[in-house]
Short mmCIF file of C-alpha atoms and ligand atoms in Angstrom, two decimals:
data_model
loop_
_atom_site.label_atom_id
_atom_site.label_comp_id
_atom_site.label_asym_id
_atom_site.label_seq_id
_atom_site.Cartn_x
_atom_site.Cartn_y
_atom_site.Cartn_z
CA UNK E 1367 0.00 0.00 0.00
CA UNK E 1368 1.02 3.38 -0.83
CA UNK E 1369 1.69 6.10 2.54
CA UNK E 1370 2.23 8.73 0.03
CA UNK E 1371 0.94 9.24 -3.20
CA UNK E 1372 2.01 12.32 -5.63
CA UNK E 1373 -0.22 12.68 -8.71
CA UNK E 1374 0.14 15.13 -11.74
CA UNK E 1375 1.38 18.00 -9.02
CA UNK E 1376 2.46 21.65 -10.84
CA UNK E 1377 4.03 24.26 -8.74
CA UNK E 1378 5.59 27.80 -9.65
CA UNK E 1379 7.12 30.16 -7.36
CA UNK E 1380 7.29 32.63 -10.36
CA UNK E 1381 4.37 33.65 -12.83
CA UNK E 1382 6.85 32.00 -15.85
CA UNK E 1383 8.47 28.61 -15.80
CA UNK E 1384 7.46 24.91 -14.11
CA UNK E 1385 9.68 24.62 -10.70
CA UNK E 1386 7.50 21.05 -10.63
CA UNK E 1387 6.41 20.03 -13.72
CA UNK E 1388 3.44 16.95 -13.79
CA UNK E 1389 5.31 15.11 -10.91
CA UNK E 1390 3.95 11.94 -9.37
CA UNK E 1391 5.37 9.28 -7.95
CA UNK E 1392 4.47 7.14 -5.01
CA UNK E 1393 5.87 5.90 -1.45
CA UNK E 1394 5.22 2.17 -0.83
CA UNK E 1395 4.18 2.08 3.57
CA UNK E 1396 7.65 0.68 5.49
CA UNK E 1397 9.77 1.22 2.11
CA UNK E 1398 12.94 3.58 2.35
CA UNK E 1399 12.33 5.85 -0.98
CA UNK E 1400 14.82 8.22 -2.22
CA UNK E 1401 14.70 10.89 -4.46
CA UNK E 1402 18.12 12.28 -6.20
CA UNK E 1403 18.34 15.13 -8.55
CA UNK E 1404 20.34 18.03 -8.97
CA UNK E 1405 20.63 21.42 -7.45
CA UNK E 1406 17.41 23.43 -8.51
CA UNK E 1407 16.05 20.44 -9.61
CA UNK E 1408 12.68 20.65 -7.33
CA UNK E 1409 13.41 18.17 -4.14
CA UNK E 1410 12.90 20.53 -1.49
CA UNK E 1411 10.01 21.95 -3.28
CA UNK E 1412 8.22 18.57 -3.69
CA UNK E 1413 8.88 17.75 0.35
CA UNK E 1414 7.59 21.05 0.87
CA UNK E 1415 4.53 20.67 -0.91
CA UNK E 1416 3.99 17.60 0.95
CA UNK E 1417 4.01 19.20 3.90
CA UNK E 1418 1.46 21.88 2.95
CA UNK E 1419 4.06 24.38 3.42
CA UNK E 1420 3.35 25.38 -0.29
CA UNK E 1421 0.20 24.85 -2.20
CA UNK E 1422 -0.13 23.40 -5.42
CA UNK E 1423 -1.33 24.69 -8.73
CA UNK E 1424 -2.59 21.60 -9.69
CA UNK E 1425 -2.31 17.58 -8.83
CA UNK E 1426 -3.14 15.87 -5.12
CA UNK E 1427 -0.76 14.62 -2.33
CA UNK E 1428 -2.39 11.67 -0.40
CA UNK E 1429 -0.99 10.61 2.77
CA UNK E 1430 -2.11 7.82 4.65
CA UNK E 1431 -5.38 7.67 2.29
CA UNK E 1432 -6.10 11.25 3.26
CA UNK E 1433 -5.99 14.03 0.53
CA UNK E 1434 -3.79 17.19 1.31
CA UNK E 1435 -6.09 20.22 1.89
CA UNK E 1436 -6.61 22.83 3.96
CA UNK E 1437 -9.36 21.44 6.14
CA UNK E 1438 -6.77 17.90 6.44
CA UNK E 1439 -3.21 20.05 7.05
CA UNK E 1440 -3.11 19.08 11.02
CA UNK E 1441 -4.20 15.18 10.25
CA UNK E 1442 -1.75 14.82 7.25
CA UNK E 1443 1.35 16.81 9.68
CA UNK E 1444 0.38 14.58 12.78
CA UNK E 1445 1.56 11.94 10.27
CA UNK E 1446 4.91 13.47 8.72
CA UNK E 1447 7.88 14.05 10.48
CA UNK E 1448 10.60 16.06 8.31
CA UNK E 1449 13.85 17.24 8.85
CA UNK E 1450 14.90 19.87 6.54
CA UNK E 1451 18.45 20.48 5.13
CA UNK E 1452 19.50 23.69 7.36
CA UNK E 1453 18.67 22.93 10.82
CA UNK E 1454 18.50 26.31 12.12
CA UNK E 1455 15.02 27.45 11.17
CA UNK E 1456 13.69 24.24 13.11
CA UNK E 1457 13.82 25.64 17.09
CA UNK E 1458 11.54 26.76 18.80
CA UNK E 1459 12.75 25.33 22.38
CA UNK E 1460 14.81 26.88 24.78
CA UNK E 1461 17.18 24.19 25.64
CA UNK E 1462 17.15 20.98 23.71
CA UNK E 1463 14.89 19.26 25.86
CA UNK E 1464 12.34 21.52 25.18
CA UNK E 1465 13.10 21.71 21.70
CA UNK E 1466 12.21 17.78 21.67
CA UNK E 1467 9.07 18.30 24.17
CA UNK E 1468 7.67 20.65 22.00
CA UNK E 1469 6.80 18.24 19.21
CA UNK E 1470 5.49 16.11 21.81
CA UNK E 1471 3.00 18.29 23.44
CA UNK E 1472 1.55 19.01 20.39
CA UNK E 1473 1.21 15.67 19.52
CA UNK E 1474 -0.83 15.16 22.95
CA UNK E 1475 1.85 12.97 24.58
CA UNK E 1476 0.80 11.88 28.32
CA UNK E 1477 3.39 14.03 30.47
CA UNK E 1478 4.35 11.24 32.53
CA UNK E 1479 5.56 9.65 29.05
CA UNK E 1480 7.73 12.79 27.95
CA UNK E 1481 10.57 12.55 29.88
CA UNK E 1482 11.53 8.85 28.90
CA UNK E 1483 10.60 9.25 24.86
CA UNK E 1484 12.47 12.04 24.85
CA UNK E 1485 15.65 10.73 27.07
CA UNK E 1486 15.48 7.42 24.32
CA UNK E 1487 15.69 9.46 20.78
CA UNK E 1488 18.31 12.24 22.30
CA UNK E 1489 20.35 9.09 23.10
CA UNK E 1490 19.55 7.64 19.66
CA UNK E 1491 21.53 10.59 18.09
CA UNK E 1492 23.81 10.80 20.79
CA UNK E 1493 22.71 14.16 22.08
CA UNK E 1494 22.21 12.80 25.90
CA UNK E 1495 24.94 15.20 27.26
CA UNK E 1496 23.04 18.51 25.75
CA UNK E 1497 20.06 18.18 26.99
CA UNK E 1498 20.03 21.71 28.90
CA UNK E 1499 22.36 23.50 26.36
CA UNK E 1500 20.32 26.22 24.31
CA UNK E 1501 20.12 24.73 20.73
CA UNK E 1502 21.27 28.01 19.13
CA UNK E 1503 24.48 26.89 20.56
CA UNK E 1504 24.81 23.84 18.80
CA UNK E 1505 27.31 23.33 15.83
CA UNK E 1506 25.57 22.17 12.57
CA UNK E 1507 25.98 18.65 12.99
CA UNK E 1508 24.53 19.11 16.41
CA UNK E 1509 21.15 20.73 15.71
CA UNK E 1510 20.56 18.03 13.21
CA UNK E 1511 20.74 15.42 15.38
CA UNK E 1512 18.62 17.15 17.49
CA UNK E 1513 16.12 17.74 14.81
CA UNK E 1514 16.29 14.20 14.11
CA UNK E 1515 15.01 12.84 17.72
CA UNK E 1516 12.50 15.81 17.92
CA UNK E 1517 11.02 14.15 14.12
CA UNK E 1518 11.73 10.38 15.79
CA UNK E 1519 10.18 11.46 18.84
CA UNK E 1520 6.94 11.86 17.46
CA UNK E 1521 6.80 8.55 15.77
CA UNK E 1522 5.27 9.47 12.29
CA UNK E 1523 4.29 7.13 9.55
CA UNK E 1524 6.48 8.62 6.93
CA UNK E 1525 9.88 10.05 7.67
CA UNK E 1526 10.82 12.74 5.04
CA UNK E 1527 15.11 13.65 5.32
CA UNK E 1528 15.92 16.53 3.09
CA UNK E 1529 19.61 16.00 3.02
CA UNK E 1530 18.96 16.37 6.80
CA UNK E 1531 22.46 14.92 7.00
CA UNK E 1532 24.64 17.21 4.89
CA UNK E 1533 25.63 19.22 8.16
CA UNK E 1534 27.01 16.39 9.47
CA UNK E 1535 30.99 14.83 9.09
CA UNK E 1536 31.36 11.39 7.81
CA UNK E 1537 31.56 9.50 11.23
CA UNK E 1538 28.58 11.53 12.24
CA UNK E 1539 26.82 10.73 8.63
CA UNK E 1540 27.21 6.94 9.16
CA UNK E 1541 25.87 6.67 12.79
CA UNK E 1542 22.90 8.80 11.79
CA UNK E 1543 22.49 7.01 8.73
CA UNK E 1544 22.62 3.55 10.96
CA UNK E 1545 19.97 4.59 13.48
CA UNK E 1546 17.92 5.72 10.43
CA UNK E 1547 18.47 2.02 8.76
CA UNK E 1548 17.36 0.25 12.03
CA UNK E 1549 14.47 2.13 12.96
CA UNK E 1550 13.66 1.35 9.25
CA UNK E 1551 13.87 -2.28 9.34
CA UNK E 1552 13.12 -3.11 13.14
CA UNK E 1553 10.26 -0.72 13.17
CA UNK E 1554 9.22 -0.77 9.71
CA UNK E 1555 9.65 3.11 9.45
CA UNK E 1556 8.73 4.48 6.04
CA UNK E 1557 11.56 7.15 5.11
CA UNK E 1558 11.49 9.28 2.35
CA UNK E 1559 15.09 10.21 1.77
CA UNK E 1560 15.68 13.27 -0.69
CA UNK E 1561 19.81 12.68 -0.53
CA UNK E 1562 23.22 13.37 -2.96
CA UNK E 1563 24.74 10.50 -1.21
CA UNK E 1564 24.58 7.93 -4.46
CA UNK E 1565 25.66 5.20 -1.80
CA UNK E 1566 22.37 5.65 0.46
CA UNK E 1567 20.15 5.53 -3.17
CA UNK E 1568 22.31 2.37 -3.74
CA UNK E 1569 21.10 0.64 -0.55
CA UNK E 1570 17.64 2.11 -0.89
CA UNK E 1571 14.28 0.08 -2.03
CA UNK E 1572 12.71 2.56 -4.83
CA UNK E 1573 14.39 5.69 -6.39
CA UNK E 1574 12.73 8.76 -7.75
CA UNK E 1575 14.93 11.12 -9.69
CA UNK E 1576 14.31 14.67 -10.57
CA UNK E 1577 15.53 17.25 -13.43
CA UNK E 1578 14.41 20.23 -13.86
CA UNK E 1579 11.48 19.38 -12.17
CA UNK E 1580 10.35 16.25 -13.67
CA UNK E 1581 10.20 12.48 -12.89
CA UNK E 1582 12.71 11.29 -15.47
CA UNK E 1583 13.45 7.98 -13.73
CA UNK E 1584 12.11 5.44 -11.50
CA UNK E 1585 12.34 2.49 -10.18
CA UNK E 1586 14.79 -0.02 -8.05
CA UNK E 1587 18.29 1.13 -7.84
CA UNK E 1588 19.41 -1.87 -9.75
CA UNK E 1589 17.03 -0.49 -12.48
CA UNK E 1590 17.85 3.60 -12.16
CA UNK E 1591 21.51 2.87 -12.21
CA UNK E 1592 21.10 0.67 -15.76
CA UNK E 1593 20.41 4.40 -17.33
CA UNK E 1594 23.74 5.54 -17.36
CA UNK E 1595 23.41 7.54 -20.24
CA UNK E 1596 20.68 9.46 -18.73
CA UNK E 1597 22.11 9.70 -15.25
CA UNK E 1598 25.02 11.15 -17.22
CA UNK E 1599 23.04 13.58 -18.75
CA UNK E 1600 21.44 14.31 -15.76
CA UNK E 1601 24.76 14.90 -13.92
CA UNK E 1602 24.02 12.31 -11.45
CA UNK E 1603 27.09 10.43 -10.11
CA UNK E 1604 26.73 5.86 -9.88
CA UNK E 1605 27.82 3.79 -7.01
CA UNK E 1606 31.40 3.40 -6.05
CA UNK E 1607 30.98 -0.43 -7.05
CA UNK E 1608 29.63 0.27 -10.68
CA UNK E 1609 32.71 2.63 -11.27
CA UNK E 1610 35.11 -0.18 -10.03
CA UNK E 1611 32.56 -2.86 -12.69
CA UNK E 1612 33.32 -0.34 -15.15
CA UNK E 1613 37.52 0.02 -14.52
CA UNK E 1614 37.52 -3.79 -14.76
CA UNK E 1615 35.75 -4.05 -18.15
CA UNK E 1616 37.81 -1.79 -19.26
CA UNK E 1617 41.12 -4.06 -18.57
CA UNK E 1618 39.02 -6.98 -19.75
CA UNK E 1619 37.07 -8.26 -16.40
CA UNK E 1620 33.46 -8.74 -16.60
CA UNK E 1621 32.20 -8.43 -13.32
CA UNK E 1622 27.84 -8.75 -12.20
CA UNK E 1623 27.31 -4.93 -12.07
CA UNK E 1624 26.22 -4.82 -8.00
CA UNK E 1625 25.87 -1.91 -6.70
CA UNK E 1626 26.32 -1.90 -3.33
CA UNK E 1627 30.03 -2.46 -2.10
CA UNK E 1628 29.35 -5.41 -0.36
CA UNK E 1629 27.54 -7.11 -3.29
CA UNK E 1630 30.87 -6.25 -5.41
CA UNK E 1631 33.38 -7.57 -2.81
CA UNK E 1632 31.43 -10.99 -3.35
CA UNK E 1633 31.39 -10.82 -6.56
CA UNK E 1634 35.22 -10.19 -6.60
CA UNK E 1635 35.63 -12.74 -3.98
CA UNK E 1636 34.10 -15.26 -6.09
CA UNK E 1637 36.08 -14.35 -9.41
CA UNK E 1638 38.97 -14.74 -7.31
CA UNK E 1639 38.18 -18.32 -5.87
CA UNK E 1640 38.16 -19.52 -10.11
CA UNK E 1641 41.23 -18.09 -10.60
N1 LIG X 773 11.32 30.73 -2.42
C1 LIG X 773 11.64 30.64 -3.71
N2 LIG X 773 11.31 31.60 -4.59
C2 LIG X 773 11.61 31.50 -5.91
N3 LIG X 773 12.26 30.45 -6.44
C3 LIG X 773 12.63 29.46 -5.62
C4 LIG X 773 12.34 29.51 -4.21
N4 LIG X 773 12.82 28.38 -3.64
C5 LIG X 773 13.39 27.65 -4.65
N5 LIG X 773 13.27 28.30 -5.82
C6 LIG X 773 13.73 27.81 -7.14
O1 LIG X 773 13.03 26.61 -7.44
C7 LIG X 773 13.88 25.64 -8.02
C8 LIG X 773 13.83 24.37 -7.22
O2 LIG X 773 14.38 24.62 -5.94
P1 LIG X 773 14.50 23.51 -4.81
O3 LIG X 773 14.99 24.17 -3.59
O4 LIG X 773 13.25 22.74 -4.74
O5 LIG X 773 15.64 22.57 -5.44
P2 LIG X 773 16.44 21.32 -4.81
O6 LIG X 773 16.31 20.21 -5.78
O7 LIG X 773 15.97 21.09 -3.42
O8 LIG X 773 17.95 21.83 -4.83
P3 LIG X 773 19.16 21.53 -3.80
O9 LIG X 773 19.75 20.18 -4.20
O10 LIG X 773 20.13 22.62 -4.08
O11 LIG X 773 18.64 21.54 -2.40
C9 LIG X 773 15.26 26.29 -8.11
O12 LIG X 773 15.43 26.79 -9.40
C10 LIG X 773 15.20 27.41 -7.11
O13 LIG X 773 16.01 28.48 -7.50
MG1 LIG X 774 16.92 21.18 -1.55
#
């Protein structure tokens, strides 16, 4: 079943020119969905349009089997959690804990429940020695994290990233990135990941890509990353395991043409065993 569905949606922020041009696409429930596309090319539009935060010229959103609209804005929110690429227009607490309550009491949360919900998700992004520091204090990396538990905290049914971990540094990217992954398996989380981090669309069930705000591609990863000419044209980079495939043809190896890393060290693995 599909948590999200995006139909035929058209959005300008000017009178001339499509910023989203006849998108749809859809989010399969407990599925982790990226889109990719280049700068400009409409992601943080489309996530903002899901949100309500922009309205539509045309097209419908449905989340959850409810249509986007004015009357439905508070259902449709109580069911989206987002976490937007610059984390500093997302505070409204005075220290973090309060930053994470917030979320919480509007969400109804028993008060005797607060303190341990939010104790669990700031220790899910390691942010259980801040908890009385003033988030405007916070490095980059920091506030994300803290943006994250305040979304986690509130437990929605689709999880919408917009490169909500570009502030971070690598380390800091890959223990995000491995919460994310197990609340997305152990809890069937849906996330909807709008990312430029080609290895996270690699490992991802269902890809949307966007240029100049159109759907130009979909499908599995194995199938989005068989378009190289396309991706090419579109700018978009392939996994770190289809450039080695392609280094090896080149020399005369034929290698299967996995894209994840760990599907290619098998694959060399097992060349290596016939030789
Ligand atoms: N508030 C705005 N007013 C006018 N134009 C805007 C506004 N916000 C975005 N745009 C334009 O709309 C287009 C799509 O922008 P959007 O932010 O959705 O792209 P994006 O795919 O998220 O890019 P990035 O990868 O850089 O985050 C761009 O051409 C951008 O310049
Ligand atoms: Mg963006």
């Amino acid at each position: 079943m599909a948590i999200l569905e995006v139909k035929d949606l058209n959005f300008s922020y000017e009178e001339e020119g499509k910023t989203i041009d006849n998108v749809s696409f859809s989010v399969e429930e407990g599925s982790y969905t990226t889109i990719v596309g280049h700068n400009g090319s409409g992601k943080s539009t489309i996530a903002k349009l899901i949100m309500g935060l922009l309205e539509s010229a045309s097209g419908t959103i449905t989340i959850d089997g409810i249509a986007l609209n004015n009357e439905n804005l508070a259902k449709i929110r109580s069911r989206i959690g987002i976490v937007f690429q610059n984390p500093d227009n997302q505070f409204i607490g005075a220290t973090v804990r309060d930053d994470i309550a917030f979320g919480l009491e509007n969400h109804c949360v028993e008060p005797s429940m607060m303190d341990e919900i939010i104790d669990t998700n700031a220790a899910l992004v390691k942010m259980s020695d801040f908890m009385d520091q003033e988030p405007t204090h916070l490095s980059g990396g920091q506030k994300q994290r803290v943006a994250i538990a305040g979304v986690l905290a509130m437990k929605p049914k689709l999880l919408i990233f917009d490169e909500a971990t570009s502030m971070l540094d690598p380390d800091g990217k890959d223990e995000i990135k491995k919460v994310i992954m197990k609340l997305h398996k152990e809890s069937s989380l849906t996330i909807l990941s709008i990312t430029h981090d080609i290895d996270e669309v690699a490992s991802s069930d269902y890809v949307v890509a966007l240029d100049q705000g159109k759907v130009v591609l979909t499908g599995t990863p194995q199938e989005v990353f068989q378009q190289e000419k396309k991706l090419k044209e579109m700018k978009l980079d392939i996994p770190f395991s289809l450039k080695i495939a392609d280094e090896l043809k080149k020399r005369g190896v034929t290698v299967d043409r996995c894209i994840t890393m760990e599907g290619m060290v098998n694959e060399l693995c097992r060349l290596r065993s016939k030789m």
